[in-house]
Amino acid sequence: MSLRNKLLALLTWHTGPEVRSTQNRMEPTPQPDPAAVAALPHRTQASCWTPLEESIYTQPPTDWSKVTTSG
């Protein structure tokens, strides 16, 4: 599976039926301030992928000796 498809899956997990069925029981989604959104610099969709990919590839290695589980 390509990195782009993995990112799309990660970013759209909340659209599944098991999540949407609880939508009516949840508080309304907060809406961003339109003035704050308008003040943001314009970016293309392609330019937004680059920082996400860089963040994924530059994660520090996991020290498994310090990882604990509940099991």
Short mmCIF file of N, CA and C in Angstrom, two decimals, residues 8-69:
data_model
loop_
_atom_site.label_atom_id
_atom_site.label_comp_id
_atom_site.label_asym_id
_atom_site.label_seq_id
_atom_site.Cartn_x
_atom_site.Cartn_y
_atom_site.Cartn_z
N LEU A 8 -4.19 8.59 3.73
CA LEU A 8 -5.63 8.81 3.52
C LEU A 8 -6.45 7.95 4.48
N ALA A 9 -6.04 6.71 4.67
CA ALA A 9 -6.75 5.84 5.61
C ALA A 9 -6.66 6.38 7.03
N LEU A 10 -5.48 6.86 7.39
CA LEU A 10 -5.29 7.42 8.73
C LEU A 10 -6.15 8.66 8.95
N LEU A 11 -6.24 9.48 7.93
CA LEU A 11 -6.97 10.74 8.06
C LEU A 11 -8.49 10.59 7.87
N THR A 12 -8.95 9.43 7.39
CA THR A 12 -10.39 9.26 7.18
C THR A 12 -10.98 8.14 8.03
N TRP A 13 -10.29 7.71 9.08
CA TRP A 13 -10.78 6.62 9.93
C TRP A 13 -12.14 6.95 10.52
N HIS A 14 -12.37 8.22 10.78
CA HIS A 14 -13.58 8.65 11.49
C HIS A 14 -14.83 8.65 10.60
N THR A 15 -14.71 8.27 9.34
CA THR A 15 -15.87 8.31 8.45
C THR A 15 -16.57 6.96 8.34
N GLY A 16 -16.11 5.96 9.08
CA GLY A 16 -16.72 4.63 9.03
C GLY A 16 -18.09 4.60 9.71
N PRO A 17 -18.92 3.60 9.41
CA PRO A 17 -20.28 3.54 9.95
C PRO A 17 -20.32 3.40 11.46
N GLU A 18 -19.34 2.72 12.05
CA GLU A 18 -19.35 2.55 13.51
C GLU A 18 -19.09 3.87 14.21
N VAL A 19 -18.38 4.77 13.56
CA VAL A 19 -18.13 6.09 14.15
C VAL A 19 -19.29 7.02 13.85
N ARG A 20 -19.78 6.99 12.61
CA ARG A 20 -20.88 7.88 12.23
C ARG A 20 -22.16 7.58 13.01
N SER A 21 -22.37 6.33 13.42
CA SER A 21 -23.59 5.99 14.14
C SER A 21 -23.64 6.64 15.52
N THR A 22 -22.50 7.04 16.05
CA THR A 22 -22.47 7.71 17.35
C THR A 22 -22.54 9.23 17.23
N GLN A 23 -22.57 9.71 16.01
CA GLN A 23 -22.50 11.15 15.78
C GLN A 23 -23.64 11.91 16.46
N ASN A 24 -24.84 11.35 16.47
CA ASN A 24 -25.98 12.04 17.05
C ASN A 24 -25.90 12.12 18.57
N ARG A 25 -25.07 11.30 19.18
CA ARG A 25 -24.92 11.30 20.64
C ARG A 25 -23.78 12.16 21.11
N MET A 26 -23.07 12.76 20.20
CA MET A 26 -21.90 13.55 20.55
C MET A 26 -22.22 15.04 20.51
N GLU A 27 -21.35 15.83 21.13
CA GLU A 27 -21.49 17.27 21.08
C GLU A 27 -21.18 17.76 19.66
N PRO A 28 -21.74 18.90 19.28
CA PRO A 28 -21.44 19.42 17.95
C PRO A 28 -19.94 19.70 17.77
N THR A 29 -19.48 19.54 16.56
CA THR A 29 -18.08 19.78 16.25
C THR A 29 -17.81 21.28 16.32
N PRO A 30 -16.78 21.69 17.04
CA PRO A 30 -16.46 23.12 17.08
C PRO A 30 -16.02 23.60 15.70
N GLN A 31 -16.48 24.77 15.33
CA GLN A 31 -16.13 25.34 14.03
C GLN A 31 -14.99 26.33 14.19
N PRO A 32 -14.04 26.33 13.26
CA PRO A 32 -12.92 27.26 13.37
C PRO A 32 -13.38 28.70 13.13
N ASP A 33 -12.64 29.62 13.68
CA ASP A 33 -12.91 31.04 13.49
C ASP A 33 -12.62 31.40 12.03
N PRO A 34 -13.62 31.88 11.28
CA PRO A 34 -13.39 32.18 9.86
C PRO A 34 -12.28 33.20 9.62
N ALA A 35 -12.13 34.16 10.52
CA ALA A 35 -11.06 35.16 10.36
C ALA A 35 -9.69 34.51 10.52
N ALA A 36 -9.56 33.58 11.47
CA ALA A 36 -8.28 32.89 11.67
C ALA A 36 -7.95 32.01 10.47
N VAL A 37 -8.95 31.37 9.90
CA VAL A 37 -8.73 30.53 8.72
C VAL A 37 -8.32 31.39 7.53
N ALA A 38 -8.97 32.54 7.35
CA ALA A 38 -8.64 33.43 6.24
C ALA A 38 -7.22 33.98 6.36
N ALA A 39 -6.71 34.09 7.59
CA ALA A 39 -5.36 34.63 7.81
C ALA A 39 -4.26 33.62 7.50
N LEU A 40 -4.61 32.34 7.38
CA LEU A 40 -3.60 31.32 7.09
C LEU A 40 -3.08 31.47 5.67
N PRO A 41 -1.81 31.14 5.44
CA PRO A 41 -1.29 31.21 4.07
C PRO A 41 -1.92 30.13 3.20
N HIS A 42 -2.08 30.44 1.92
CA HIS A 42 -2.67 29.48 0.99
C HIS A 42 -1.67 28.36 0.71
N ARG A 43 -2.15 27.13 0.71
CA ARG A 43 -1.33 25.96 0.39
C ARG A 43 -2.10 25.08 -0.57
N THR A 44 -1.35 24.42 -1.44
CA THR A 44 -1.97 23.43 -2.31
C THR A 44 -2.06 22.11 -1.55
N GLN A 45 -2.91 21.23 -2.03
CA GLN A 45 -3.05 19.93 -1.37
C GLN A 45 -1.73 19.17 -1.41
N ALA A 46 -1.03 19.25 -2.52
CA ALA A 46 0.25 18.53 -2.65
C ALA A 46 1.28 19.05 -1.64
N SER A 47 1.29 20.37 -1.38
CA SER A 47 2.27 20.90 -0.45
C SER A 47 1.97 20.52 1.00
N CYS A 48 0.75 20.09 1.28
CA CYS A 48 0.40 19.67 2.63
C CYS A 48 0.89 18.25 2.92
N TRP A 49 1.08 17.44 1.89
CA TRP A 49 1.53 16.06 2.09
C TRP A 49 2.99 16.01 2.52
N THR A 50 3.81 16.91 2.02
CA THR A 50 5.25 16.86 2.29
C THR A 50 5.58 16.92 3.78
N PRO A 51 5.03 17.87 4.56
CA PRO A 51 5.35 17.87 5.99
C PRO A 51 4.86 16.60 6.71
N LEU A 52 3.72 16.05 6.28
CA LEU A 52 3.25 14.81 6.89
C LEU A 52 4.21 13.67 6.62
N GLU A 53 4.65 13.55 5.38
CA GLU A 53 5.59 12.49 5.04
C GLU A 53 6.91 12.66 5.80
N GLU A 54 7.40 13.89 5.87
CA GLU A 54 8.65 14.14 6.59
C GLU A 54 8.52 13.78 8.06
N SER A 55 7.37 14.10 8.65
CA SER A 55 7.15 13.78 10.06
C SER A 55 7.16 12.27 10.28
N ILE A 56 6.56 11.53 9.37
CA ILE A 56 6.52 10.07 9.49
C ILE A 56 7.92 9.48 9.36
N TYR A 57 8.67 9.95 8.36
CA TYR A 57 9.99 9.38 8.10
C TYR A 57 11.05 9.80 9.12
N THR A 58 10.82 10.88 9.86
CA THR A 58 11.83 11.35 10.79
C THR A 58 11.47 11.08 12.26
N GLN A 59 10.53 10.18 12.49
CA GLN A 59 10.19 9.81 13.86
C GLN A 59 11.38 9.12 14.51
N PRO A 60 11.64 9.41 15.77
CA PRO A 60 12.76 8.73 16.43
C PRO A 60 12.44 7.24 16.62
N PRO A 61 13.46 6.40 16.67
CA PRO A 61 13.20 4.97 16.86
C PRO A 61 12.58 4.70 18.24
N THR A 62 11.78 3.68 18.31
CA THR A 62 11.12 3.31 19.56
C THR A 62 12.07 2.47 20.41
N ASP A 63 12.20 2.83 21.67
CA ASP A 63 12.97 2.03 22.62
C ASP A 63 12.02 1.02 23.23
N TRP A 64 11.97 -0.16 22.67
CA TRP A 64 10.99 -1.17 23.07
C TRP A 64 11.20 -1.66 24.51
N SER A 65 12.36 -1.40 25.08
CA SER A 65 12.59 -1.82 26.46
C SER A 65 11.79 -0.93 27.44
N LYS A 66 11.35 0.24 26.97
CA LYS A 66 10.58 1.14 27.83
C LYS A 66 9.09 1.12 27.54
N VAL A 67 8.67 0.32 26.57
CA VAL A 67 7.26 0.23 26.21
C VAL A 67 6.58 -0.78 27.11
N THR A 68 5.48 -0.37 27.72
CA THR A 68 4.71 -1.30 28.56
C THR A 68 3.34 -1.52 27.94
N THR A 69 2.75 -2.64 28.24
CA THR A 69 1.42 -2.95 27.73
C THR A 69 0.50 -3.22 28.91
#
